[in-house]
XYZ file of N, CA and C in Angstrom:
234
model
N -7.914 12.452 -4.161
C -6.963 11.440 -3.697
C -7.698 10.467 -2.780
N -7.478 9.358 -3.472
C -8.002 7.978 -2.296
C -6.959 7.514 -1.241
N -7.512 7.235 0.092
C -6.703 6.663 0.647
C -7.138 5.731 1.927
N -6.001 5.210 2.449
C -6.396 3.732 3.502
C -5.018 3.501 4.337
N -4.931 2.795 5.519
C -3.732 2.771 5.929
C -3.615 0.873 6.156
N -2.259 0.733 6.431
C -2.094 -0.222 6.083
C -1.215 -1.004 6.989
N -0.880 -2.074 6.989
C 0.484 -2.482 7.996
C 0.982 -3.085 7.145
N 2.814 -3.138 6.991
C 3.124 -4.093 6.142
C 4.185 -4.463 7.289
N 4.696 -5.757 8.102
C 5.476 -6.170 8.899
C 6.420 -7.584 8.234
N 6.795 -7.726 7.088
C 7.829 -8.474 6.674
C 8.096 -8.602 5.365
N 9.750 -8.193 4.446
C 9.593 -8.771 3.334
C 8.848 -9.489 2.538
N 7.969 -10.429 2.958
C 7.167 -11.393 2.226
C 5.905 -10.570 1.732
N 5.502 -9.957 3.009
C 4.197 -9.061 2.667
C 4.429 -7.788 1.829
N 6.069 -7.326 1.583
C 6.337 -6.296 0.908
C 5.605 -6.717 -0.519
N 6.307 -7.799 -0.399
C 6.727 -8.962 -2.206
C 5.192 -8.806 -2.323
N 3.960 -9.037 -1.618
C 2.825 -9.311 -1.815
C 2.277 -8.491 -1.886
N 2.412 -6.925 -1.663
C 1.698 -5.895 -1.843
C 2.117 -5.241 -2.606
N 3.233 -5.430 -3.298
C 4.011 -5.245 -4.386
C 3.225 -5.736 -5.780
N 2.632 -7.025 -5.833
C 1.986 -7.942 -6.784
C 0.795 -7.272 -6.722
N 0.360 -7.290 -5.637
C -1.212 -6.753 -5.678
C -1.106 -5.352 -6.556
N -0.369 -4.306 -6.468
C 0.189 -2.945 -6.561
C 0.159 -2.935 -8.351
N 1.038 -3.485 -8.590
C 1.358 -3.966 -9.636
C 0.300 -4.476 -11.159
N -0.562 -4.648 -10.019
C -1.856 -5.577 -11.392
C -2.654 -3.943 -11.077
N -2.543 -3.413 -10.635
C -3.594 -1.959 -10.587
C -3.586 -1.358 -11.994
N -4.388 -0.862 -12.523
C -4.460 0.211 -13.733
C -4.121 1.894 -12.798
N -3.464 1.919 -12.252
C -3.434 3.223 -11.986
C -2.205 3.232 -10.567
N -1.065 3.954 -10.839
C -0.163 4.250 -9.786
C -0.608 4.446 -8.323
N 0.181 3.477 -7.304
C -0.354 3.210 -6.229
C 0.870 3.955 -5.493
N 0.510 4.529 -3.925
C 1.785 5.152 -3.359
C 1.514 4.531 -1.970
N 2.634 4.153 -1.682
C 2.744 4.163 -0.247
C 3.643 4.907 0.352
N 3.397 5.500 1.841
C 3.711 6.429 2.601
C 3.638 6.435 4.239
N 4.810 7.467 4.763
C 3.766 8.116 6.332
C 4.200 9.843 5.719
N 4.467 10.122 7.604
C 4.560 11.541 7.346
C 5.765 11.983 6.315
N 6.622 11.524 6.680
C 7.892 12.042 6.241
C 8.357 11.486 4.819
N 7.915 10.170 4.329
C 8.508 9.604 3.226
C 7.205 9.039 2.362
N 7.422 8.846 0.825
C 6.304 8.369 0.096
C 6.811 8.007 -0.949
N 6.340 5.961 -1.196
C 7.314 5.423 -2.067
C 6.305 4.896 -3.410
N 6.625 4.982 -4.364
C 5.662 4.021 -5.117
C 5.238 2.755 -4.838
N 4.519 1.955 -4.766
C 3.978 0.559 -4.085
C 5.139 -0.442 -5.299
N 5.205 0.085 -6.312
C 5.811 -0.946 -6.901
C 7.299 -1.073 -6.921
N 7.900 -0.393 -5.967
C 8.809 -0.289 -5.793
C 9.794 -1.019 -4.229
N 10.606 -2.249 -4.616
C 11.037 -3.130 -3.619
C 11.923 -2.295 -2.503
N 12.952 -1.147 -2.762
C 13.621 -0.533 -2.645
C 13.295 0.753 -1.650
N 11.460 1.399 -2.550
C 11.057 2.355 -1.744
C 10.228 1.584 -0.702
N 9.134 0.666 -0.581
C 8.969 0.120 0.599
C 9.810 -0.478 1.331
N 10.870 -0.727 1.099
C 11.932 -1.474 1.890
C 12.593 -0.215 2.778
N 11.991 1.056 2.297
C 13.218 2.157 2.644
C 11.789 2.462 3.855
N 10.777 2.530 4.218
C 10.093 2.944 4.960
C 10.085 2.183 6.694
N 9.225 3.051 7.036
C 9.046 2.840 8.756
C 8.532 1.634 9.256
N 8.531 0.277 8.761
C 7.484 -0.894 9.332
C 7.083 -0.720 9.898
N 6.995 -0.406 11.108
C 6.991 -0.681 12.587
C 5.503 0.339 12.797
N 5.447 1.050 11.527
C 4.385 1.927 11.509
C 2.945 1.948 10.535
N 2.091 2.375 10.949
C 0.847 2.339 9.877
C 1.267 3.239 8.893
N 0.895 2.396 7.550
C 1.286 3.021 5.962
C 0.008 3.451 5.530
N 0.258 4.715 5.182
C -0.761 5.470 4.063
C -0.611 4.688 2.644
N -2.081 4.276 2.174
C -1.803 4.205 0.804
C -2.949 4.854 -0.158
N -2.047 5.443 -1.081
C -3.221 6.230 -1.575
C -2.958 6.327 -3.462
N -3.471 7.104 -3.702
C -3.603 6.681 -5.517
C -5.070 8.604 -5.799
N -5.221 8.365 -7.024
C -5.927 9.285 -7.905
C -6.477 7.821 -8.977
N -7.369 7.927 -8.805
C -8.267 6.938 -9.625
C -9.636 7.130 -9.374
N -10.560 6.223 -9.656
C -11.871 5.842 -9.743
C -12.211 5.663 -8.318
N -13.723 6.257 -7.585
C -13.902 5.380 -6.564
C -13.850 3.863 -6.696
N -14.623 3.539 -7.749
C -14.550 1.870 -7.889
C -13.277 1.156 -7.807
N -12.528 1.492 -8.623
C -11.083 1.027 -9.001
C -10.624 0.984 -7.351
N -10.810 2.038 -6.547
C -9.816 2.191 -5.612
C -10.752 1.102 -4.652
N -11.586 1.322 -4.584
C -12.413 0.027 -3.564
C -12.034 -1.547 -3.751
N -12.183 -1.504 -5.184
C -11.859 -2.952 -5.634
C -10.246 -3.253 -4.740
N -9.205 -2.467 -4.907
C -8.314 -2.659 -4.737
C -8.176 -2.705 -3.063
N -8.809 -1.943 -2.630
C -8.752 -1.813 -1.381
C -9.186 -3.372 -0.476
N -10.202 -3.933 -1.240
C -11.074 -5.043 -0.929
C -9.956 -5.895 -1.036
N -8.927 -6.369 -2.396
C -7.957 -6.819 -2.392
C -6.685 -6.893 -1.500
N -6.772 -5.423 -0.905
C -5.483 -5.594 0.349
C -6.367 -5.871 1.407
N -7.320 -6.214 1.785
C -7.652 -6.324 3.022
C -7.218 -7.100 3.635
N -6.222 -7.741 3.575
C -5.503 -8.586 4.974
C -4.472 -7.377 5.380
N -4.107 -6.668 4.724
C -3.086 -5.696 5.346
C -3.512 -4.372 6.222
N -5.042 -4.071 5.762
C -5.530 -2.970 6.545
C -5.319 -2.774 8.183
N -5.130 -1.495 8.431
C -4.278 -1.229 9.923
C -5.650 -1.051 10.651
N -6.181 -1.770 11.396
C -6.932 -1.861 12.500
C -7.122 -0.561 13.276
């Protein structure tokens, strides 16, 4: 399992990590402790903690998951 954490702080950035999520060859999850939603899903990130750093993680390729990772990098949690 690959993984990275993330911040997502407004609808807009949902919509946008949603798109990014979306063009992946391989199911993306976002999460914390308690809850874990599919990335492509408006409903399950909408249902999570903002206010908090998001796990995101997947089963894929190292490459695949880097590439993608390189792609969210405006969202990565500091």
């Amino acid at each position: 399992m690959q993984e990275f954490r993330i911040r997502i702080r407004s609808f807009e950035e949902i919509k946008e990590f949603i798109r990014l999520s979306t063009s992946q060859p391989f199911t993306v999850y976002v999460g914390n402790q308690r809850q874990k939603a599919n990335a492509t899903s408006y409903m399950g990130l909408a249902s999570l903690d903002l206010s908090r750093e998001l796990l995101v993680s997947s089963e894929c390729s190292d490459s695949d998951f880097q590439e993608f990772r390189r792609q969210s990098a405006r969202f990565l949690a500091e």
